[in-house]
Short mmCIF file of C-alpha atoms and ligand atoms in Angstrom, two decimals:
data_model
loop_
_atom_site.label_atom_id
_atom_site.label_comp_id
_atom_site.label_asym_id
_atom_site.label_seq_id
_atom_site.Cartn_x
_atom_site.Cartn_y
_atom_site.Cartn_z
CA MET A 1 -12.63 15.86 33.34
CA ALA A 2 -10.84 19.25 32.60
CA GLU A 3 -9.88 19.24 28.67
CA GLU A 4 -5.76 18.58 28.95
CA THR A 5 -3.89 20.63 27.04
CA VAL A 6 -0.30 21.39 25.87
CA THR A 7 0.51 25.38 26.71
CA ILE A 8 2.61 26.67 23.97
CA VAL A 9 4.90 29.96 24.62
CA ASP A 10 6.74 32.14 22.18
CA ASN A 11 8.92 33.58 23.77
CA ARG A 12 9.95 36.58 21.68
CA THR A 13 6.67 38.07 22.19
CA GLY A 14 5.30 35.95 25.48
CA ASN A 15 2.40 35.40 23.37
CA ARG A 16 1.05 31.60 25.00
CA ALA A 17 -1.53 29.28 23.85
CA ASP A 18 -3.35 26.23 25.39
CA LEU A 19 -3.89 23.38 22.66
CA PRO A 20 -6.15 20.77 23.75
CA ILE A 21 -4.40 17.46 23.68
CA LEU A 22 -6.98 14.29 22.01
CA GLN A 23 -7.28 10.76 23.26
CA GLY A 24 -7.52 8.05 20.32
CA THR A 25 -8.71 4.46 21.62
CA GLU A 26 -5.21 3.20 21.35
CA GLY A 27 -1.42 4.93 20.16
CA PRO A 28 0.06 8.23 20.86
CA SER A 29 -2.45 11.05 21.64
CA VAL A 30 -1.89 14.05 20.17
CA VAL A 31 -1.92 18.21 20.07
CA ASP A 32 -5.07 19.86 17.86
CA ILE A 33 -2.28 22.50 16.58
CA SER A 34 -5.44 23.50 14.01
CA ARG A 35 -5.60 26.88 15.47
CA PHE A 36 -1.28 27.24 15.61
CA TYR A 37 -1.45 29.94 12.79
CA LYS A 38 -4.13 31.78 14.23
CA GLU A 39 -2.75 32.18 17.85
CA PHE A 40 1.20 32.53 16.78
CA GLY A 41 1.42 33.49 12.92
CA LEU A 42 4.07 30.41 12.92
CA PHE A 43 3.15 27.22 10.66
CA THR A 44 4.64 24.18 12.61
CA LEU A 45 6.80 22.21 10.03
CA ASP A 46 7.39 18.67 9.87
CA PRO A 47 8.97 17.11 6.54
CA GLY A 48 7.83 13.12 6.06
CA PHE A 49 5.06 13.73 8.75
CA GLN A 50 7.17 12.09 11.47
CA SER A 51 5.64 13.89 14.16
CA THR A 52 2.28 14.36 12.33
CA ALA A 53 -1.07 12.85 12.63
CA SER A 54 -2.88 13.84 9.29
CA CYS A 55 -6.35 12.97 10.05
CA GLU A 56 -8.58 10.98 12.82
CA SER A 57 -9.18 7.54 11.41
CA ALA A 58 -10.90 4.22 12.91
CA ILE A 59 -9.97 1.33 10.44
CA THR A 60 -5.95 0.74 11.26
CA PHE A 61 -4.10 1.04 14.10
CA VAL A 62 -0.31 0.10 13.59
CA ASP A 63 1.92 0.11 16.75
CA GLY A 64 5.36 0.57 15.64
CA ASP A 65 7.39 -0.45 18.63
CA GLU A 66 5.25 -3.36 20.27
CA GLY A 67 4.67 -4.61 16.25
CA ILE A 68 1.34 -4.63 16.43
CA LEU A 69 -1.24 -3.94 13.14
CA LEU A 70 -4.90 -4.36 13.74
CA TYR A 71 -7.53 -3.84 11.12
CA ARG A 72 -10.92 -2.27 13.03
CA GLY A 73 -9.28 -3.96 15.90
CA TYR A 74 -8.19 -7.14 14.90
CA PRO A 75 -4.75 -8.41 14.95
CA VAL A 76 -4.06 -8.74 11.32
CA GLU A 77 -2.15 -12.33 12.08
CA GLN A 78 -5.71 -13.88 13.39
CA LEU A 79 -7.15 -12.35 10.13
CA ALA A 80 -4.56 -13.67 7.71
CA GLU A 81 -4.49 -17.40 9.37
CA LYS A 82 -8.62 -17.70 10.01
CA SER A 83 -10.48 -15.24 7.58
CA THR A 84 -10.63 -14.27 3.44
CA PHE A 85 -9.60 -11.47 1.83
CA LEU A 86 -13.01 -10.65 1.07
CA GLU A 87 -14.25 -11.10 4.46
CA VAL A 88 -11.10 -8.68 5.00
CA CYS A 89 -12.53 -6.18 2.71
CA TYR A 90 -16.40 -6.51 4.62
CA LEU A 91 -14.59 -5.98 7.70
CA LEU A 92 -12.20 -2.84 6.44
CA LEU A 93 -15.22 -0.99 4.79
CA GLU A 94 -18.12 -2.02 7.54
CA GLY A 95 -16.53 -2.32 10.59
CA GLU A 96 -17.68 -5.21 11.47
CA LEU A 97 -17.14 -8.87 10.74
CA PRO A 98 -20.12 -10.06 8.60
CA THR A 99 -22.60 -12.30 9.44
CA ARG A 100 -23.42 -15.51 6.91
CA SER A 101 -25.90 -13.97 5.11
CA GLN A 102 -23.55 -10.39 4.85
CA TYR A 103 -20.55 -12.19 3.95
CA ASP A 104 -22.63 -14.48 0.86
CA ARG A 105 -24.61 -11.37 -0.29
CA PHE A 106 -20.95 -9.24 -0.31
CA CYS A 107 -18.86 -11.77 -2.62
CA ARG A 108 -21.91 -12.36 -4.76
CA THR A 109 -21.88 -8.43 -5.45
CA VAL A 110 -18.11 -8.13 -5.53
CA MET A 111 -18.10 -11.33 -8.35
CA GLN A 112 -21.09 -9.97 -10.51
CA GLU A 113 -18.63 -6.98 -10.96
CA THR A 114 -15.06 -8.42 -12.67
CA MET A 115 -15.84 -8.34 -15.91
CA ILE A 116 -14.79 -4.72 -18.20
CA ASP A 117 -15.98 -3.06 -21.17
CA GLU A 118 -14.66 -4.47 -24.37
CA GLN A 119 -13.54 -0.87 -24.85
CA MET A 120 -11.33 -0.49 -22.16
CA ARG A 121 -9.47 -4.35 -23.51
CA ASN A 122 -8.75 -1.59 -26.58
CA PHE A 123 -6.39 0.82 -24.08
CA TYR A 124 -4.18 -2.08 -23.40
CA LYS A 125 -3.78 -1.60 -27.25
CA GLY A 126 -2.17 1.36 -26.84
CA TYR A 127 0.91 0.85 -24.62
CA ARG A 128 4.15 -0.70 -25.44
CA HIS A 129 4.21 -4.65 -25.55
CA ASP A 130 7.11 -3.90 -22.64
CA ALA A 131 5.20 -1.42 -20.45
CA HIS A 132 5.53 -2.45 -16.51
CA PRO A 133 2.00 -3.78 -15.59
CA MET A 134 1.82 -0.77 -12.99
CA ALA A 135 2.67 1.82 -15.56
CA ILE A 136 -0.70 -0.22 -17.25
CA MET A 137 -2.80 -0.50 -13.57
CA VAL A 138 -1.91 3.56 -13.10
CA GLY A 139 -3.46 4.82 -16.96
CA MET A 140 -6.44 1.55 -16.36
CA MET A 141 -7.57 3.15 -12.71
CA GLY A 142 -7.74 6.38 -14.03
CA ALA A 143 -9.67 5.23 -17.26
CA PHE A 144 -12.64 3.89 -14.79
CA SER A 145 -13.72 7.52 -14.25
CA ALA A 146 -13.67 7.58 -18.81
CA PHE A 147 -16.33 4.93 -18.29
CA PHE A 148 -18.39 5.14 -15.10
CA HIS A 149 -20.50 7.92 -15.64
CA ASP A 150 -23.50 6.46 -13.08
CA SER A 151 -21.04 6.68 -9.88
CA LEU A 152 -19.12 9.61 -10.40
CA ASP A 153 -21.10 12.30 -7.85
CA ILE A 154 -19.32 11.00 -4.49
CA GLN A 155 -21.83 12.90 -2.46
CA ASN A 156 -24.05 10.31 -3.56
CA PRO A 157 -23.74 7.13 -1.09
CA LYS A 158 -25.38 4.99 -3.74
CA HIS A 159 -22.31 6.34 -6.24
CA ARG A 160 -20.08 5.76 -3.66
CA GLU A 161 -21.15 2.01 -3.54
CA LEU A 162 -21.14 1.30 -6.86
CA SER A 163 -17.99 2.57 -7.28
CA LEU A 164 -16.07 0.52 -4.80
CA PHE A 165 -17.76 -2.85 -5.77
CA ARG A 166 -16.52 -1.99 -9.68
CA LEU A 167 -13.49 -1.15 -8.20
CA ILE A 168 -12.24 -4.20 -6.09
CA GLY A 169 -14.74 -6.37 -8.54
CA LYS A 170 -12.76 -4.81 -11.94
CA LEU A 171 -9.46 -4.65 -9.88
CA PRO A 172 -8.14 -8.62 -10.66
CA THR A 173 -9.23 -8.04 -14.63
CA ILE A 174 -7.60 -5.38 -15.15
CA ALA A 175 -4.19 -7.01 -13.27
CA ALA A 176 -3.85 -9.74 -14.83
CA ALA A 177 -4.63 -8.08 -18.42
CA SER A 178 -2.05 -5.82 -17.63
CA TYR A 179 0.35 -8.84 -17.40
CA LYS A 180 -1.26 -10.91 -20.34
CA TYR A 181 -0.63 -7.86 -22.39
CA SER A 182 3.12 -7.61 -21.24
CA VAL A 183 3.93 -11.19 -22.56
CA GLY A 184 1.37 -11.05 -25.69
CA GLN A 185 -0.87 -13.42 -24.47
CA PRO A 186 -4.49 -13.25 -24.82
CA PHE A 187 -6.59 -12.08 -21.80
CA ILE A 188 -8.44 -14.64 -19.96
CA PHE A 189 -11.87 -13.73 -19.33
CA PRO A 190 -13.12 -13.80 -15.40
CA LYS A 191 -15.04 -16.47 -14.18
CA SER A 192 -17.78 -15.61 -11.08
CA LYS A 193 -18.29 -18.71 -9.80
CA LEU A 194 -14.85 -19.25 -9.23
CA GLY A 195 -13.34 -17.65 -5.60
CA TYR A 196 -11.80 -14.24 -5.70
CA ILE A 197 -8.24 -14.89 -5.47
CA GLU A 198 -8.62 -18.43 -7.63
CA ASN A 199 -10.36 -15.99 -10.49
CA PHE A 200 -7.33 -13.54 -10.27
CA LEU A 201 -4.59 -16.39 -10.36
CA ARG A 202 -6.44 -18.72 -13.24
CA MET A 203 -6.58 -14.90 -15.39
CA LEU A 204 -2.95 -14.30 -14.79
CA LEU A 205 -1.47 -17.62 -14.97
CA LYS A 206 -3.73 -19.44 -17.27
CA VAL A 207 -3.16 -20.20 -21.13
CA PRO A 208 -5.93 -21.00 -23.58
CA SER A 209 -3.53 -23.73 -24.75
CA ALA A 210 -3.44 -25.89 -22.03
CA LYS A 211 -6.17 -26.67 -18.75
CA PHE A 212 -5.14 -23.96 -15.49
CA LYS A 213 -4.93 -26.35 -12.58
CA ILE A 214 -3.78 -24.70 -9.07
CA SER A 215 -2.84 -26.04 -5.68
CA PRO A 216 -5.61 -25.01 -2.91
CA ARG A 217 -2.80 -24.61 -0.51
CA LEU A 218 -1.28 -21.99 -2.85
CA VAL A 219 -4.16 -20.21 -3.57
CA ARG A 220 -4.85 -19.90 0.00
CA ALA A 221 -1.17 -18.16 0.60
CA MET A 222 -1.84 -15.64 -2.09
CA GLU A 223 -4.96 -14.78 -0.24
CA GLN A 224 -2.95 -14.41 2.88
CA ILE A 225 -0.58 -12.01 0.89
CA PHE A 226 -3.57 -10.29 -0.18
CA ILE A 227 -5.20 -9.94 3.46
CA LEU A 228 -1.18 -8.91 4.97
CA HIS A 229 -1.41 -5.97 2.36
CA ALA A 230 -4.97 -4.96 2.90
CA ASP A 231 -4.59 -1.61 4.88
CA HIS A 232 -1.86 0.25 6.72
CA GLU A 233 -3.15 3.41 8.05
CA GLN A 234 -1.58 6.53 6.69
CA GLY A 235 1.10 5.47 4.57
CA ALA A 236 2.35 7.24 1.49
CA SER A 237 -0.22 6.13 -0.93
CA ALA A 238 -3.12 6.18 1.61
CA SER A 239 -2.12 10.28 2.34
CA THR A 240 -2.04 10.72 -1.35
CA VAL A 241 -5.37 9.03 -2.34
CA ARG A 242 -6.94 11.32 0.78
CA LEU A 243 -5.06 14.09 -0.71
CA ALA A 244 -6.28 13.61 -3.86
CA GLY A 245 -9.75 12.95 -2.71
CA SER A 246 -10.15 15.63 -0.73
CA SER A 247 -10.47 18.15 -3.48
CA MET A 248 -13.21 15.52 -4.04
CA ALA A 249 -11.82 14.18 -7.25
CA ASN A 250 -13.42 10.89 -8.07
CA PRO A 251 -12.62 7.59 -6.80
CA PHE A 252 -10.73 6.25 -9.24
CA ALA A 253 -8.87 9.29 -9.87
CA ALA A 254 -7.77 9.20 -6.26
CA ILE A 255 -7.14 5.26 -6.49
CA SER A 256 -5.14 5.97 -9.38
CA ALA A 257 -2.75 8.36 -7.48
CA GLY A 258 -2.49 6.35 -4.71
CA ILE A 259 -1.39 3.02 -7.44
CA SER A 260 1.19 5.91 -8.35
CA SER A 261 2.58 6.73 -4.97
CA LEU A 262 3.10 3.30 -4.16
CA TRP A 263 5.36 2.02 -7.25
CA GLY A 264 8.29 3.60 -5.42
CA PRO A 265 10.95 1.38 -4.38
CA THR A 266 10.84 2.69 -1.02
CA HIS A 267 7.21 1.74 -0.96
CA GLY A 268 5.61 -0.87 -2.44
CA GLY A 269 7.73 -1.23 -5.25
CA ALA A 270 10.52 -2.27 -3.07
CA ASP A 271 8.82 -6.37 -3.03
CA GLU A 272 10.04 -6.49 -6.56
CA ALA A 273 13.33 -4.43 -5.89
CA VAL A 274 14.01 -7.23 -3.01
CA LEU A 275 14.12 -10.07 -5.70
CA GLN A 276 16.55 -7.97 -8.14
CA MET A 277 18.82 -7.34 -4.87
CA LEU A 278 18.79 -10.91 -3.91
CA ARG A 279 19.77 -12.15 -7.06
CA GLU A 280 22.51 -9.21 -7.65
CA ILE A 281 24.02 -10.04 -3.89
CA GLY A 282 23.98 -14.33 -5.29
CA SER A 283 25.34 -15.72 -2.81
CA VAL A 284 25.76 -15.72 1.15
CA ASP A 285 29.29 -14.74 1.23
CA ARG A 286 28.39 -11.86 -0.66
CA ILE A 287 26.32 -10.37 2.41
CA GLY A 288 28.88 -8.35 4.65
CA ALA A 289 29.51 -6.42 1.75
CA TYR A 290 26.08 -5.22 0.69
CA ILE A 291 25.78 -4.67 4.40
CA GLN A 292 28.88 -2.44 4.51
CA ARG A 293 27.41 -0.50 1.36
CA ALA A 294 24.00 -0.21 3.19
CA LYS A 295 25.92 1.47 6.23
CA ASP A 296 27.53 4.25 4.31
CA PRO A 297 26.37 7.12 4.50
CA ASN A 298 27.98 8.15 1.10
CA ASP A 299 26.24 5.02 -1.17
CA PRO A 300 22.72 5.32 -1.72
CA PHE A 301 22.32 1.65 -1.56
CA ARG A 302 19.44 0.95 0.90
CA LEU A 303 18.81 -2.23 1.96
CA MET A 304 15.78 -3.66 0.12
CA GLY A 305 12.91 -5.16 2.92
CA PHE A 306 14.51 -3.66 5.51
CA GLY A 307 13.55 -0.94 7.65
CA HIS A 308 10.47 0.94 8.27
CA ARG A 309 9.25 4.79 9.05
CA VAL A 310 6.59 2.78 11.98
CA TYR A 311 7.98 0.06 12.67
CA LYS A 312 11.46 -0.39 14.73
CA LYS A 313 11.14 -3.89 16.38
CA TYR A 314 9.74 -6.09 13.95
CA ASP A 315 6.77 -5.65 11.47
CA PRO A 316 4.53 -8.34 12.24
CA ARG A 317 3.61 -8.71 8.40
CA ALA A 318 7.69 -9.81 7.99
CA ARG A 319 6.93 -12.88 10.18
CA MET A 320 3.80 -13.84 8.98
CA MET A 321 5.07 -13.72 5.07
CA LYS A 322 8.06 -15.40 5.98
CA LYS A 323 5.69 -18.39 7.36
CA ILE A 324 3.66 -18.17 3.98
CA ALA A 325 6.92 -18.04 2.01
CA GLN A 326 8.04 -21.43 3.89
CA ASP A 327 4.54 -22.73 3.44
CA VAL A 328 4.50 -22.08 -0.45
CA LEU A 329 8.09 -23.81 -0.70
CA SER A 330 7.44 -26.66 0.92
CA GLU A 331 4.35 -27.36 -0.79
CA LEU A 332 6.57 -27.05 -3.78
CA GLY A 333 9.29 -29.17 -2.26
CA ARG A 334 11.52 -26.28 -2.73
CA GLU A 335 12.56 -25.90 1.26
CA ASP A 336 16.35 -25.10 -0.13
CA ASP A 337 15.36 -22.44 -2.60
CA PRO A 338 18.58 -20.36 -2.35
CA LEU A 339 17.00 -17.03 -2.52
CA PHE A 340 14.84 -17.82 0.15
CA GLN A 341 17.72 -18.71 2.21
CA LEU A 342 19.97 -15.96 1.33
CA ALA A 343 16.96 -13.63 2.20
CA LEU A 344 16.90 -15.73 6.06
CA LYS A 345 20.69 -15.48 6.65
CA LEU A 346 20.35 -11.26 5.16
CA GLU A 347 17.84 -11.27 8.10
CA GLU A 348 19.83 -13.25 10.38
CA ILE A 349 22.93 -10.99 9.84
CA ALA A 350 21.38 -7.62 10.25
CA HIS A 351 19.74 -8.58 12.83
CA ASP A 352 22.62 -8.94 14.47
CA ASP A 353 24.10 -6.05 13.36
CA ASP A 354 24.66 -3.06 15.43
CA TYR A 355 24.18 -0.32 12.95
CA PHE A 356 20.72 -2.25 11.93
CA CYS A 357 20.09 -2.32 15.71
CA ARG A 358 20.46 1.32 16.72
CA LYS A 359 18.59 2.38 14.05
CA GLY A 360 15.78 0.19 14.26
CA LEU A 361 16.18 -1.48 10.56
CA CYS A 362 14.33 -4.46 10.94
CA PRO A 363 12.46 -6.76 7.85
CA ASN A 364 9.32 -5.22 6.51
CA ILE A 365 6.65 -6.74 4.90
CA GLU A 366 8.51 -6.39 1.09
CA LEU A 367 11.42 -8.82 2.47
CA TYR A 368 10.02 -12.22 1.92
CA SER A 369 6.63 -11.23 -0.36
CA GLY A 370 8.15 -11.19 -3.63
CA ILE A 371 9.74 -15.16 -2.73
CA ALA A 372 6.40 -16.13 -1.60
CA GLN A 373 4.64 -14.65 -4.74
CA SER A 374 7.50 -15.74 -7.08
CA ALA A 375 7.19 -19.64 -5.72
CA ILE A 376 2.89 -19.32 -6.28
CA GLY A 377 4.21 -17.93 -10.20
CA ILE A 378 3.61 -14.52 -10.03
CA PRO A 379 5.92 -12.74 -12.43
CA SER A 380 7.93 -10.22 -10.34
CA ASN A 381 7.01 -7.32 -12.50
CA MET A 382 3.19 -8.07 -10.92
CA PHE A 383 4.19 -8.05 -7.32
CA THR A 384 3.39 -4.34 -6.59
CA VAL A 385 0.48 -5.03 -8.97
CA VAL A 386 -0.72 -6.83 -6.51
CA PHE A 387 0.18 -5.22 -3.72
CA ALA A 388 -1.88 -2.48 -5.38
CA MET A 389 -4.84 -5.14 -5.67
CA ALA A 390 -4.67 -5.65 -2.03
CA ARG A 391 -4.35 -2.22 -0.81
CA SER A 392 -7.23 -0.44 -3.19
CA VAL A 393 -9.92 -1.36 -0.35
CA GLY A 394 -7.67 0.15 2.37
CA TRP A 395 -7.57 3.17 0.27
CA ILE A 396 -10.99 3.11 -0.74
CA CYS A 397 -12.31 2.94 2.89
CA GLN A 398 -9.25 6.25 3.49
CA TRP A 399 -11.11 7.33 1.01
CA MET A 400 -14.99 6.43 2.56
CA GLU A 401 -13.73 8.06 5.93
CA MET A 402 -12.14 11.19 4.38
CA ILE A 403 -15.37 12.22 2.55
CA GLY A 404 -18.02 10.95 5.36
CA SER A 405 -15.69 13.01 7.53
CA LYS A 406 -16.73 16.39 5.74
CA GLU A 407 -12.86 17.61 6.14
CA SER A 408 -12.00 20.50 3.78
CA ILE A 409 -9.32 20.28 0.92
CA GLY A 410 -6.43 19.14 1.70
CA ARG A 411 -3.71 22.38 1.55
CA PRO A 412 -0.34 22.23 3.81
CA ARG A 413 1.67 25.15 3.99
CA GLN A 414 5.88 25.81 3.52
CA LEU A 415 8.82 27.18 4.63
CA TYR A 416 9.57 29.66 1.92
CA VAL A 417 13.99 30.03 1.56
CA GLY A 418 13.18 31.12 -1.95
CA ALA A 419 13.67 34.67 -3.58
CA SER A 420 12.10 37.76 -1.61
CA CYS A 421 10.66 40.15 -3.59
CA ARG A 422 12.68 41.92 -6.91
CA ASP A 423 11.64 43.15 -10.67
CA TYR A 424 12.04 42.25 -13.65
CA VAL A 425 14.79 43.03 -15.38
CA PRO A 426 14.45 43.33 -19.19
CA LEU A 427 17.06 41.08 -21.47
CA HIS A 428 19.02 43.54 -23.30
CA ARG A 429 19.45 45.47 -19.95
CA ARG A 430 21.03 41.91 -18.14
CA PRO A 431 24.95 41.22 -17.98
C1 SDX B 1 6.16 -0.61 2.86
O1 SDX B 1 3.90 3.66 5.26
C2 SDX B 1 4.00 2.06 5.05
O2 SDX B 1 3.05 1.87 5.80
C3 SDX B 1 4.67 1.42 4.24
C4 SDX B 1 4.14 0.01 3.88
C5 SDX B 1 2.55 -0.27 3.39
O3 SDX B 1 2.18 -1.48 4.48
O4 SDX B 1 1.78 0.54 3.21
O5 SDX B 1 4.42 -0.61 5.26
C6 SDX B 1 4.79 -0.57 2.74
O6 SDX B 1 6.50 0.64 1.65
C7 SDX B 1 7.39 -0.90 3.42
C8 SDX B 1 8.66 -0.59 2.90
C9 SDX B 1 9.26 -1.33 1.94
N1 SDX B 1 10.61 -0.26 1.45
C10 SDX B 1 11.80 -1.19 1.51
O7 SDX B 1 11.73 -1.92 1.93
C11 SDX B 1 12.93 -0.10 1.06
C12 SDX B 1 13.46 -0.24 1.98
N2 SDX B 1 13.68 0.73 3.18
C13 SDX B 1 13.64 2.40 3.18
O8 SDX B 1 13.92 2.59 1.56
C14 SDX B 1 13.69 2.93 4.37
O9 SDX B 1 13.55 2.33 5.32
C15 SDX B 1 12.22 3.32 4.16
C16 SDX B 1 11.57 3.97 3.35
C17 SDX B 1 10.65 2.27 4.16
C18 SDX B 1 11.98 3.87 5.30
O10 SDX B 1 13.04 5.17 5.25
P1 SDX B 1 12.84 6.33 6.46
O11 SDX B 1 11.63 6.70 7.38
O12 SDX B 1 13.65 7.63 6.19
O13 SDX B 1 13.89 5.23 7.93
P2 SDX B 1 14.48 5.64 9.14
O14 SDX B 1 13.98 7.55 9.06
O15 SDX B 1 13.89 5.42 10.17
O16 SDX B 1 16.04 6.05 8.80
C19 SDX B 1 16.52 5.98 9.79
C20 SDX B 1 18.10 6.12 9.49
C21 SDX B 1 18.13 6.99 8.39
O17 SDX B 1 19.74 7.05 8.27
P3 SDX B 1 20.07 8.38 8.81
O18 SDX B 1 19.80 9.22 8.02
O19 SDX B 1 19.39 8.13 10.47
O20 SDX B 1 21.60 8.27 8.77
O21 SDX B 1 18.25 4.60 8.63
C22 SDX B 1 18.56 4.25 7.31
C23 SDX B 1 18.38 5.72 7.03
O22 SDX B 1 19.34 6.51 5.76
N3 SDX B 1 17.60 3.48 6.41
C24 SDX B 1 18.62 2.41 6.07
C25 SDX B 1 17.83 1.59 5.38
N4 SDX B 1 16.16 2.27 5.92
C26 SDX B 1 16.90 3.23 6.79
N5 SDX B 1 19.81 2.39 5.52
C27 SDX B 1 19.95 1.43 5.07
N6 SDX B 1 19.14 0.32 4.44
C28 SDX B 1 17.84 0.57 4.76
N7 SDX B 1 16.80 -0.04 4.00
#
């Protein structure tokens, strides 16, 4: 079949070019503009990349209009209902669901990587005690490259594989330690015979003076939260990891950049911001005032947990997250949790509000995430750390796909609007 193209004409010069249209397996096709500058001497401009695909990818597909999210073709709802987080890690990394023996070997390898070097523990002592766990995570992830010199050659597949198992295996340990340090409690060692999520919750919540016990339903709810956060195609943090990694920086440095990007309140930091917002709203009768503020173009206030660059009808993860929050609260006999009831009312009012409908501002994954995690016992300053832990497997996949694609270094151009060339004026001759 003849190549499909888009014809671009520069009306100033009559210069024209037929640019190829590339069709993927799902979603919108793309126009390949890689030779645009050569043909027209022009750059394209798309701040925020609203209409720009940065790469080809086979990992995750998001349809924002239909509220579809697929990990390697599998709907995230099915994976959250039926799979485990480590099985989803395998799927995202390998592209297929594992056989029984592949799955067992994968889990064993990850759980053998949960210990961290005792020297790494000393890093924590350098932080103020009230450091935000995300600040510690950024530092600790960067520090990985100061410890693992035997797996930094990113052209070596064995090094890449060793790095990914170290990342997935050790992240829960450094994440739990980041929290323990911030509350002045002793670190809890990992237990490799536990499941991945239970091991994390034990290191996070156990205190040496008491036996640790947690309901399997709460562990399962946490695992579903990890699955829902595992990847989300080319969001800000994944794009940061790809761009950082495109300079051939080691994976730990690239993932550390991803954690930094995720921390922002308009991205992964929104889960903590949602809880702060709900506490500030306080009661149903105050919702109206906050909705008005969210609609006021002169007020920087945004309704946290609402809106998304891609989802304009609903975020399938938000629906799942609401159910998880309901399950956790009913397990704890707290169905009438005031913050949950407030979030439900907020969603109902925003759903019927013309502004929110017109602008496609639906609940996103963060609206109920913090409520569910808080009920499980996760401290609010750890919500984004949990997000970073879960998303690290997605970032690793994106990084590996980028390395494998032999893409050259990412280097966007600009529309320059600054001063034209001018000569230096010595200080004594200036007014
Ligand atoms: C995540 O990219 C990903 O995939 C991210 C993520 C992932 O899994 O990696 O899905 C995770 O980051 C979810 C989003 C969490 N953030 C929040 O809940 C913070 C609140 N949301 C907003 O900050 C905002 O919705 C963004 C940042 C998420 C999206 O911002 P955009 O792309 O600018 O939104 P838009 O272009 O669709 O906005 C359209 C209009 C704008 O107003 P106008 O300029 O047209 O007048 O809606 C307004 C926005 O100002 N708007 C909001 C709003 N979000 C957008 N108004 C009030 N409240 C909001 N929450």
